[in-house]
CSV table of C-alpha atoms in Angstrom, one decimal:
chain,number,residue,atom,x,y,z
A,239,UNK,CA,99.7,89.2,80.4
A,240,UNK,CA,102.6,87.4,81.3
A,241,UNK,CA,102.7,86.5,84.7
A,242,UNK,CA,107.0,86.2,85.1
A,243,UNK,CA,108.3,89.3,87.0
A,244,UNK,CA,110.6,90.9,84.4
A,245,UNK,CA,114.4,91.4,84.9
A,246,UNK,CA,113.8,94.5,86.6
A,247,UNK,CA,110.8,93.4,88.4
A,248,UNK,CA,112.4,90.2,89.6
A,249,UNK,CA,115.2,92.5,90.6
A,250,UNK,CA,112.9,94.8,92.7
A,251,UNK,CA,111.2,91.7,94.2
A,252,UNK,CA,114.7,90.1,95.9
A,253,UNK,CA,115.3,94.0,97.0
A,254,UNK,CA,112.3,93.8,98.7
A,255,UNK,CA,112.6,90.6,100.2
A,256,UNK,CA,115.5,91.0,101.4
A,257,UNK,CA,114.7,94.6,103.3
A,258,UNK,CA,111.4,92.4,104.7
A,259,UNK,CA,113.4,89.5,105.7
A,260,UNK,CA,115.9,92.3,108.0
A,261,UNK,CA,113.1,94.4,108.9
A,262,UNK,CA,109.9,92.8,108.7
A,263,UNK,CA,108.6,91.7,112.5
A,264,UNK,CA,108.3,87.7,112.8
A,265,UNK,CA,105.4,87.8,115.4
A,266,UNK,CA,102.5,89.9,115.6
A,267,UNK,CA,103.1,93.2,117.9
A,268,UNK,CA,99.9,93.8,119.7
A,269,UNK,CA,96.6,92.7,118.7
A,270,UNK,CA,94.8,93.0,114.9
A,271,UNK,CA,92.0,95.2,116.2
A,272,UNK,CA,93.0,99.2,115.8
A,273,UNK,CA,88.7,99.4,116.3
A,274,UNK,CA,89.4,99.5,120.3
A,275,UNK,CA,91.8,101.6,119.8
A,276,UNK,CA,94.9,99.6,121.5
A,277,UNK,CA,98.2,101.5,122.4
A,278,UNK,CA,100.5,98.8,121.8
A,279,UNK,CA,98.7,97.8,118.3
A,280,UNK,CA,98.7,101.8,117.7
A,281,UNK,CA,102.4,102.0,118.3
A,282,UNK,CA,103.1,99.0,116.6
A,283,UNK,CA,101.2,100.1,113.3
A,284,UNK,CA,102.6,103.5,113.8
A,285,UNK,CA,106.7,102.3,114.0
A,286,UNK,CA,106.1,99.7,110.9
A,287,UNK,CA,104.8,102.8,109.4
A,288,UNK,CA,107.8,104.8,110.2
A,289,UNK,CA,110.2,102.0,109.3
A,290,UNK,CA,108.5,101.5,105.7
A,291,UNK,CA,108.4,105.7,104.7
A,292,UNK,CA,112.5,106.0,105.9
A,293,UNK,CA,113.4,103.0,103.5
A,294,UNK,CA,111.0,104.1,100.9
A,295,UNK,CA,108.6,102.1,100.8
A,296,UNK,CA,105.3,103.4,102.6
A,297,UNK,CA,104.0,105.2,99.2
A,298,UNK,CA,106.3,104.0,96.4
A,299,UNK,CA,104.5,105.6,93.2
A,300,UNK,CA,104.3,108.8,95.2
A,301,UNK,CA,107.0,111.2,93.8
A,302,UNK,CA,110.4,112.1,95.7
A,303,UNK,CA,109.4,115.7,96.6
A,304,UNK,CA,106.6,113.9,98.6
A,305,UNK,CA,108.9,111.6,100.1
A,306,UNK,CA,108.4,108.9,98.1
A,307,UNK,CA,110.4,107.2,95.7
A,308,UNK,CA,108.7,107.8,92.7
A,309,UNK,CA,108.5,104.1,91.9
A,310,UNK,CA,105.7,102.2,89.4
A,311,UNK,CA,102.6,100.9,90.4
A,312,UNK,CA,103.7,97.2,89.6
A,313,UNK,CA,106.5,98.0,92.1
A,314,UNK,CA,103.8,98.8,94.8
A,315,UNK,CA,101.9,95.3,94.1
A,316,UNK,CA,105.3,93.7,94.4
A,317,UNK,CA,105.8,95.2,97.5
A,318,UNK,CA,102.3,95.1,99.1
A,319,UNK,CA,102.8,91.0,97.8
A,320,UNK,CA,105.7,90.1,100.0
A,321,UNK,CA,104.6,92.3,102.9
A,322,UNK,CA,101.5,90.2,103.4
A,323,UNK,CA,103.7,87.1,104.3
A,324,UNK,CA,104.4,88.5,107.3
A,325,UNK,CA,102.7,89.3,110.3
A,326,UNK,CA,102.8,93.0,110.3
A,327,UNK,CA,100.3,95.3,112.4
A,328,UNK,CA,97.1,96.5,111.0
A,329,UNK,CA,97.3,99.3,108.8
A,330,UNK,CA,95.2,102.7,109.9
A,331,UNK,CA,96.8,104.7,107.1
A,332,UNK,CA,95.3,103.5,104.4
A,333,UNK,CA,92.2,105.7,104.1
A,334,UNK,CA,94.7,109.2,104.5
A,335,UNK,CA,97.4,107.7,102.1
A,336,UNK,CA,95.0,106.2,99.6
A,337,UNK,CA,92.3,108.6,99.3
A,338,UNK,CA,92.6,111.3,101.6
A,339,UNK,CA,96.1,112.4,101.3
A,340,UNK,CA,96.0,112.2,97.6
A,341,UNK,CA,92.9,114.9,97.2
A,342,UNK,CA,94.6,117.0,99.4
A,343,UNK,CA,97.5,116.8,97.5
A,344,UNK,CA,96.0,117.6,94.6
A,345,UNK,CA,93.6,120.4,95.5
A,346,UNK,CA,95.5,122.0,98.4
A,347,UNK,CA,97.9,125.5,98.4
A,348,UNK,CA,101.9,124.4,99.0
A,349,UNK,CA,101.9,125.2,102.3
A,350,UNK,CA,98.9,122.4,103.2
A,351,UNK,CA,100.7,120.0,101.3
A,352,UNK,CA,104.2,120.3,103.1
A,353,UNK,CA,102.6,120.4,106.3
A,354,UNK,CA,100.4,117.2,105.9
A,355,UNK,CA,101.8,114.9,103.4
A,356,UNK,CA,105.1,113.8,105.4
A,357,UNK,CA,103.5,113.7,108.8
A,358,UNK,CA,100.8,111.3,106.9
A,359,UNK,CA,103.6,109.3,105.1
A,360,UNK,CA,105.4,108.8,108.6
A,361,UNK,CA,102.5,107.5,110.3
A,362,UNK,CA,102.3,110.7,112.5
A,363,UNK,CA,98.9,111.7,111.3
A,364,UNK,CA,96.0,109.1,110.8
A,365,UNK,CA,93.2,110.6,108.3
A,366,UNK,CA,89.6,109.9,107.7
A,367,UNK,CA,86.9,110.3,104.7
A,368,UNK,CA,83.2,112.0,106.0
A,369,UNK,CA,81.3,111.7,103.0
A,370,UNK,CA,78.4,109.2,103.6
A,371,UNK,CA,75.2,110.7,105.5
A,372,UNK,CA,72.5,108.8,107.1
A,373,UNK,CA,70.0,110.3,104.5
A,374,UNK,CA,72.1,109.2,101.5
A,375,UNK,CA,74.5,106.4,102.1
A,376,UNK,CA,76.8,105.9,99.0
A,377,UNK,CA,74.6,108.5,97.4
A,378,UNK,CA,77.5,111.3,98.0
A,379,UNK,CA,75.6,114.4,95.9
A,380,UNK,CA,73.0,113.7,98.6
A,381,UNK,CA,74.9,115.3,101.4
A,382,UNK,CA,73.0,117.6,103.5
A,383,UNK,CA,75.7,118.5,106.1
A,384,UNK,CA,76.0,122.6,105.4
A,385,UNK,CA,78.7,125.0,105.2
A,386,UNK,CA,77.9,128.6,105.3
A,387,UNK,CA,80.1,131.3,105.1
A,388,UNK,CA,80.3,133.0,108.8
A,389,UNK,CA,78.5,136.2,109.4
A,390,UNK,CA,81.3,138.2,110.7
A,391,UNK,CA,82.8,138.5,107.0
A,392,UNK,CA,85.9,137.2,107.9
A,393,UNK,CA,85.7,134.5,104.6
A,394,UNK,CA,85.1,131.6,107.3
A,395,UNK,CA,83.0,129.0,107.1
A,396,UNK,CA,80.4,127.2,109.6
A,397,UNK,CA,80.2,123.5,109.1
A,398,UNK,CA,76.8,121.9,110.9
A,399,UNK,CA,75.7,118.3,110.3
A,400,UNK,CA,76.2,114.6,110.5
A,401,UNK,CA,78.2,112.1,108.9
A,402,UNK,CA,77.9,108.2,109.5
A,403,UNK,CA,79.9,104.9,108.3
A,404,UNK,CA,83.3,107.1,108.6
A,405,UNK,CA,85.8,104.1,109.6
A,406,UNK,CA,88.6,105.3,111.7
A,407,UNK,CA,87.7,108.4,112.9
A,408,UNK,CA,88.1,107.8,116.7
A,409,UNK,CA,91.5,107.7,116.0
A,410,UNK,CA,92.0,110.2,113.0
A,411,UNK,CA,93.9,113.7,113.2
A,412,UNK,CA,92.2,115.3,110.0
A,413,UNK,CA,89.5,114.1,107.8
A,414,UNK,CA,88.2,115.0,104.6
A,415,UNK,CA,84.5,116.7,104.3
A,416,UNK,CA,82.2,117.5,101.6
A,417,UNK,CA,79.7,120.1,102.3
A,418,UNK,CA,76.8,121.5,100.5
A,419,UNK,CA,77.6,125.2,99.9
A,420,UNK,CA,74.9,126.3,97.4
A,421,UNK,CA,71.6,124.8,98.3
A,422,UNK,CA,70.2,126.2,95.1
A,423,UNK,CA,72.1,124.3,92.7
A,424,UNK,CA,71.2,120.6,91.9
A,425,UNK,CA,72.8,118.0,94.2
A,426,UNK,CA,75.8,117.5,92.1
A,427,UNK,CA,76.7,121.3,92.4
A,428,UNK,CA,76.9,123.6,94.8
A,429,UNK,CA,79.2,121.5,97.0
A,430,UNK,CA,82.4,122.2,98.3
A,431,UNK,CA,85.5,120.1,100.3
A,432,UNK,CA,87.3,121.1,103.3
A,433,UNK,CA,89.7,119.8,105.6
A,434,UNK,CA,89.1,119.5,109.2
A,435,UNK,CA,90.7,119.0,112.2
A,436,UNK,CA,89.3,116.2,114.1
A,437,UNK,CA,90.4,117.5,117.6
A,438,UNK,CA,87.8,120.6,117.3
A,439,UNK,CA,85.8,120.8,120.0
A,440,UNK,CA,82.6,121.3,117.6
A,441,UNK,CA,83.4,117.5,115.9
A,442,UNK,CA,81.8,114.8,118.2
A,443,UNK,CA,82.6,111.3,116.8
A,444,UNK,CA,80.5,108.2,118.1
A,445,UNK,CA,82.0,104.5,117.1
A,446,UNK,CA,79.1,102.1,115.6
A,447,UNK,CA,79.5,99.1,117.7
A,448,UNK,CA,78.8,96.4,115.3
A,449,UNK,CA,77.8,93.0,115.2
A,450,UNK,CA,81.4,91.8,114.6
A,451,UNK,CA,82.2,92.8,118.2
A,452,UNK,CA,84.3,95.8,116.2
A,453,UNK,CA,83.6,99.6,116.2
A,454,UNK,CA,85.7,100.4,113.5
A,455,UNK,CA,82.7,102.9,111.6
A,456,UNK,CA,81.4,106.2,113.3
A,457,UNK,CA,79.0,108.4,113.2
A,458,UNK,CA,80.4,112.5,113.3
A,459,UNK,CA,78.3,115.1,114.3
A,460,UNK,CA,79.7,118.7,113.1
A,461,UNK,CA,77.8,121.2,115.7
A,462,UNK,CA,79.4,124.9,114.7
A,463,UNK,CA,82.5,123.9,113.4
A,464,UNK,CA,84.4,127.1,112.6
A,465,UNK,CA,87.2,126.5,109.1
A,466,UNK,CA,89.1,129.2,107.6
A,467,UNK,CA,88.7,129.6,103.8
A,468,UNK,CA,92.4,128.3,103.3
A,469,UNK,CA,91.1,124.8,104.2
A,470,UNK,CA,88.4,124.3,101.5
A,471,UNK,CA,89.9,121.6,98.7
A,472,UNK,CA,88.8,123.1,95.1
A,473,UNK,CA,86.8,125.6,94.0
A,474,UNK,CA,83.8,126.4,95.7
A,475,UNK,CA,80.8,124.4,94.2
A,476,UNK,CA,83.4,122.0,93.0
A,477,UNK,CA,83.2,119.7,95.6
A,478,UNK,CA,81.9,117.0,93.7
A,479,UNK,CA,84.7,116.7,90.7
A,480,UNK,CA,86.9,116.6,93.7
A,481,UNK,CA,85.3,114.1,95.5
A,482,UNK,CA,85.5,112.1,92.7
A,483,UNK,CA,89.4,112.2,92.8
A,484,UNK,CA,89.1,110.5,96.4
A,485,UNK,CA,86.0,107.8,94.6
A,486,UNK,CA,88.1,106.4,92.4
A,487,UNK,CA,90.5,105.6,94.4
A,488,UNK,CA,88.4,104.2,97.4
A,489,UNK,CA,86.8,101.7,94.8
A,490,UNK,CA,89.9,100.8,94.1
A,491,UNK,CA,91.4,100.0,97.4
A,492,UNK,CA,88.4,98.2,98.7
A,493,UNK,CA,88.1,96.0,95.4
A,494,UNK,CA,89.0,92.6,97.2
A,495,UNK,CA,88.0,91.0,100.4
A,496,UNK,CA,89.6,89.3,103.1
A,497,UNK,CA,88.2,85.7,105.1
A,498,UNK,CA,88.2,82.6,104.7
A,499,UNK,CA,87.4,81.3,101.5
A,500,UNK,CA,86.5,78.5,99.6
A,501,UNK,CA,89.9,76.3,99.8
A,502,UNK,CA,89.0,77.0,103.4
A,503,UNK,CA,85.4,76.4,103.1
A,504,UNK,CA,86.4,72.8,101.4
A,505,UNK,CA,89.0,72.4,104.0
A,506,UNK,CA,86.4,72.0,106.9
A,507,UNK,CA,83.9,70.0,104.6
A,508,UNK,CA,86.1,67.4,104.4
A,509,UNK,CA,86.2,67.1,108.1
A,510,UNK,CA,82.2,68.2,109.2
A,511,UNK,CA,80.0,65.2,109.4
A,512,UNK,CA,77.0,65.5,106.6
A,513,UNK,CA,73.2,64.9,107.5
A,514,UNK,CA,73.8,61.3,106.0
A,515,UNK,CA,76.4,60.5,108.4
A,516,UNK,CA,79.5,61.1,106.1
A,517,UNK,CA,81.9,64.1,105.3
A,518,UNK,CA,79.8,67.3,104.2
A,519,UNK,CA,81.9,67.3,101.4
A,520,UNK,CA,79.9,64.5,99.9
A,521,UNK,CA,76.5,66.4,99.5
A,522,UNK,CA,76.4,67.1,96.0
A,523,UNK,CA,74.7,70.5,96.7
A,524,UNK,CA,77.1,71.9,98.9
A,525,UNK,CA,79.4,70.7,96.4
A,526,UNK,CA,77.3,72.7,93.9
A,527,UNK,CA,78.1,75.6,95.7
A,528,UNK,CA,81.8,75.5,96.4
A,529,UNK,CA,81.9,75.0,92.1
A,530,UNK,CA,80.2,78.3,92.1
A,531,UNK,CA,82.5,80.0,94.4
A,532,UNK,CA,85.3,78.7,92.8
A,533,UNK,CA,84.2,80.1,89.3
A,534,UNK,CA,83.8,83.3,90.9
A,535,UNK,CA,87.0,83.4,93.0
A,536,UNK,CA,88.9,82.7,89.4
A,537,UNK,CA,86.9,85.5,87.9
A,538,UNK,CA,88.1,87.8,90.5
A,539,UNK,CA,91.8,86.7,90.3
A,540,UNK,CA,92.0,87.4,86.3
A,541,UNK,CA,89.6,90.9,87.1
A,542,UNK,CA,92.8,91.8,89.4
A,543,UNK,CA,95.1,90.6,86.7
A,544,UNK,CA,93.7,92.9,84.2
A,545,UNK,CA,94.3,96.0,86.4
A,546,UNK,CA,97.7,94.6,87.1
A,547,UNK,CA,98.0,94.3,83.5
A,548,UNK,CA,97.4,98.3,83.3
A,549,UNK,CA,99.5,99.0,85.8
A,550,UNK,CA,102.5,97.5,84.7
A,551,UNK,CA,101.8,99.8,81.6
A,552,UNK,CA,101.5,102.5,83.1
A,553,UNK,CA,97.9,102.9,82.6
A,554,UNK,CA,95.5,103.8,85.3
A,555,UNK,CA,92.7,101.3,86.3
A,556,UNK,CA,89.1,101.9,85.1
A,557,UNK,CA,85.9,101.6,86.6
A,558,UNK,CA,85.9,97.6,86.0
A,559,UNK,CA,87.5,97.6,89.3
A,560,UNK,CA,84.3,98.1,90.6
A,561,UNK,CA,83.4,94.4,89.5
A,562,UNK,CA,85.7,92.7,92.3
A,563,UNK,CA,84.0,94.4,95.9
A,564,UNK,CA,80.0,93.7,94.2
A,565,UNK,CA,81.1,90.0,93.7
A,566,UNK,CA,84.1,89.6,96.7
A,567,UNK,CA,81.7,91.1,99.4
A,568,UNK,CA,78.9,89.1,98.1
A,569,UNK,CA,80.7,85.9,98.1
A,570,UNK,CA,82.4,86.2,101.3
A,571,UNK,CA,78.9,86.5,102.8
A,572,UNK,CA,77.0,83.8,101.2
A,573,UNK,CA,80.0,81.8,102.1
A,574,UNK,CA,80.6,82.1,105.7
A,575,UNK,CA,77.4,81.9,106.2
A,576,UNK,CA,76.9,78.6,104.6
A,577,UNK,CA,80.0,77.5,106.5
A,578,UNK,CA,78.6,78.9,109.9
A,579,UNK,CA,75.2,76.9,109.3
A,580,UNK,CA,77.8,73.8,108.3
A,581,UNK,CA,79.4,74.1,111.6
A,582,UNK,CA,76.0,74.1,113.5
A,583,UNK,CA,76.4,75.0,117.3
A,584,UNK,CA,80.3,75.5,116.4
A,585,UNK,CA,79.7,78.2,113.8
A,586,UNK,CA,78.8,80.9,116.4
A,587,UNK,CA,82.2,80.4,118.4
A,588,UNK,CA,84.3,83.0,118.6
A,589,UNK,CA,87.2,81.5,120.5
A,590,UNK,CA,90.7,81.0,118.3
A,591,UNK,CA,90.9,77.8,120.8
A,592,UNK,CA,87.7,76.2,120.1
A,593,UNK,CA,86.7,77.6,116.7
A,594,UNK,CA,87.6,75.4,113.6
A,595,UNK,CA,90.3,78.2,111.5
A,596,UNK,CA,90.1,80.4,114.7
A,597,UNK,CA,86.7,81.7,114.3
A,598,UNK,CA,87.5,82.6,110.7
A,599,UNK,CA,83.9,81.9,109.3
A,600,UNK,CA,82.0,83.4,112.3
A,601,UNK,CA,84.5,87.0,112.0
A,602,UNK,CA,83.9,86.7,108.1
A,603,UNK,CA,79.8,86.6,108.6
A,604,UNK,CA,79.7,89.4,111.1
A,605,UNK,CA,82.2,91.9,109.0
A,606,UNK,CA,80.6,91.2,105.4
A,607,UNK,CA,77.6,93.1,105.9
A,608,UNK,CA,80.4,96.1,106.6
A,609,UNK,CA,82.4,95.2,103.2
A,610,UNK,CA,79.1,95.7,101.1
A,611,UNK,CA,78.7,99.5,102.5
A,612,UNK,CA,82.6,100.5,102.8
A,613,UNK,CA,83.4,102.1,98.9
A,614,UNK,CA,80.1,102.1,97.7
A,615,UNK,CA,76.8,100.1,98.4
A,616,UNK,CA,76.3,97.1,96.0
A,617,UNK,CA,73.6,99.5,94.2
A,618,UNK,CA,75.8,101.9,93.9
A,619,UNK,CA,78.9,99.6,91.9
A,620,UNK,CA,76.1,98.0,89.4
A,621,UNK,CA,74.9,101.0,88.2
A,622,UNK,CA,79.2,101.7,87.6
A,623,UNK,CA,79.6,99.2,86.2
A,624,UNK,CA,76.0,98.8,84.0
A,625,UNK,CA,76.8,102.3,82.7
A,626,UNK,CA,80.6,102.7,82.5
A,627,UNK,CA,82.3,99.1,81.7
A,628,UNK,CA,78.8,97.5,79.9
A,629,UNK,CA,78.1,100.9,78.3
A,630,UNK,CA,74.1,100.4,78.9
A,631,UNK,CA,72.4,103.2,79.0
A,632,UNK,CA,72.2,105.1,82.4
A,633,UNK,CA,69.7,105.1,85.1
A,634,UNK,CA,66.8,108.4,84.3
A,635,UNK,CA,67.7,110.7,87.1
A,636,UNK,CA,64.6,113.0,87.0
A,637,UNK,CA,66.8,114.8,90.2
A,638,UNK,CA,69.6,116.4,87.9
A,639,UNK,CA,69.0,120.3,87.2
A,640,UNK,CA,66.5,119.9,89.9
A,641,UNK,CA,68.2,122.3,93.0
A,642,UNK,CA,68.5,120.6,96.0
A,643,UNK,CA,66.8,122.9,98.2
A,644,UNK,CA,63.6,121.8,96.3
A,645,UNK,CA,64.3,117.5,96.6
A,646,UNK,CA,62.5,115.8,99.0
A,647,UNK,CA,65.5,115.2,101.2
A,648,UNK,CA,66.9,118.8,100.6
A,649,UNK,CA,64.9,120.4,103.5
């Protein structure tokens, strides 16, 4: 690939610049953390939001019936590239504009897409994605939250059950659901998606504190929910193809990581006295190890190059994305937590004033654990990529044309 912006890229990147340099903010509005649900990091997130969807750029691939300006994908890279030199609030909209939005443009009846996509663009709506369960974690055919069609005849359906790791909800307007249907299918039919309104008094959503001092995953319990047939997403018993639509693109948006890393890592070596008395960066096996993360941070950069490669094509991304959250999650936890143990006592400090790079390492430890889950547990991604970029043959799933209602975990 040749990494020079063409004429027409270069010519897109100075457009952009120059709309960031007018309207981009110079300090940060608010805090970083959406998790605590802040109203001046909210309204912040929510007018940057605004400000990007009037000047086109909040979705630029997305076509211009949908309010977008039916731009490339390269285009968006550009873009999302010179955004991130400025401090611009935290972004809650990624989840409904990457993978919720999308599904429901693509399975929904007109009238649900013109009254949710352009809300959503705007930043008026937040979204959220309630797929994972506590009894099957990435394992999405495993869902045992039900939906049964209401007694009264009246095409209804009643929605009971419990979702978990669903990040943003607290704050979300609609979510996405996938519900089992047909309990006497096998796991990968006989489920069908709905969209939900996460103001229904039946939807109770408890925020996960975690370790990081963050609450930003949930648990959602769905007691009676009550959904007209004009909100299920697909066929029914399709749930699963459909889902898939809103998988590919997760795995695609949570393919990197964010942290300190090892120029960082180096950084603070040099400057860390060593058991011996000199710099840390002298001990030949923590020098051993910043080798090793180097080789795999350059492996990452050319696995991104290659989907940039089929994006300025015009070629959608295969599952090889997959590749950069197994090894980026991993990394950034063996990582910070070498550098935390580096840093002795001053590893577990918190405090942007006392913490070497603000706490970076410490907020990088507690958050990783978080990274490995979000888009698919490590598990999950090996067998992706073992099977569908390797081409090895695939796991023996003596489960398949096995109906659910007779699995272990289908009671």
């Amino acid at each position: 690939m040749d990494f020079n912006d063409s004429p027409d890229e270069a010519a897109y990147r100075a457009q952009v610049r120059a709309w960031l340099e007018a309207n981009a903010p110079k300090a940060a509005v608010g805090g970083d953390d959406l998790e605590g649900g802040t109203k001046d990091t909210m309204a912040a997130s929510k007018a940057w939001q605004a400000k990007k969807a009037a000047a086109g750029y909040a979705q630029i691939t997305w076509p211009k019936e949908w309010g977008g300006p039916g731009g490339t994908p390269i285009q968006q890279v550009i873009f999302n590239t010179e955004e991130a030199k400025y401090p611009v609030p935290p972004n809650p909209f990624a989840i409904g504009l990457g993978m919720c939005v999308p599904t429901v443009m693509a399975f929904a009846d007109e009238a649900t897409k013109k009254r949710f996509v352009g809300p959503a663009l705007k930043g008026e709506e937040i979204w959220c994605q309630l797929f994972s369960e506590p009894s099957g974690g990435s394992d999405v055919a495993a869902a045992r939250t039900k939906a049964v069609k209401a007694p009264d005849g009246s095409g209804d359906w009643i929605i009971d059950g419990q979702k978990v790791w669903t990040t943003g909800a607290q704050f979300s307007s609609f979510g996405i659901v996938i519900c089992r249907t047909d309990p006497d299918q096998p796991k990968h039919k006989g489920m069908t998606m709905f969209w939900v309104d996460m103001s229904d008094p039946g939807i109770e959503v408890r925020p996960i504190h975690q370790m990081s001092g963050g609450s930003g995953f949930n648990e959602v319990f769905f007691t009676g929910v009550r959904v007209p047939d004009s909100q299920r997403l697909g066929a029914v018993g399709d749930g699963w193809k459909v889902s898939l639509v809103t998988l590919m693109n997760e795995r695609l948006a949570v393919g990197g990581s964010s942290g300190a890393g090892w120029k960082e890592f180096m950084d603070a070596a040099r400057n860390i006295t060593g058991l011996d008395g000199g710099p840390a960066l002298k001990d030949q096996a923590l020098r051993e190890k910043i080798a090793d993360w180097y080789v795999q941070a350059e492996g990452l950069k050319h696995t991104r190059n290659r989907t940039m490669t089929a994006l300025s094509r015009g070629q959608t991304p295969g599952p090889e994305s997959s590749i950069g959250k197994v090894v980026a999650a991993t990394q950034m936890q063996e990582l910070a937590n070498s550098a935390v143990e580096m840093l002795d006592q001053y590893g577990i400090i918190n405090d942007p004033a006392l913490a070497p790079l603000g706490g970076g390492f410490h907020a990088s430890l507690m958050s990783a654990p978080g990274l490995r889950i979000a888009g698919g547990t490590d598990e999950i991604l090996k067998n992706i990529i073992a099977e569908r970029v390797l081409g090895l043959p695939g796991d023996i799933r003596v489960d398949k044309d096995v109906a659910f209602k007779d699995l272990p975990t289908g009671r």
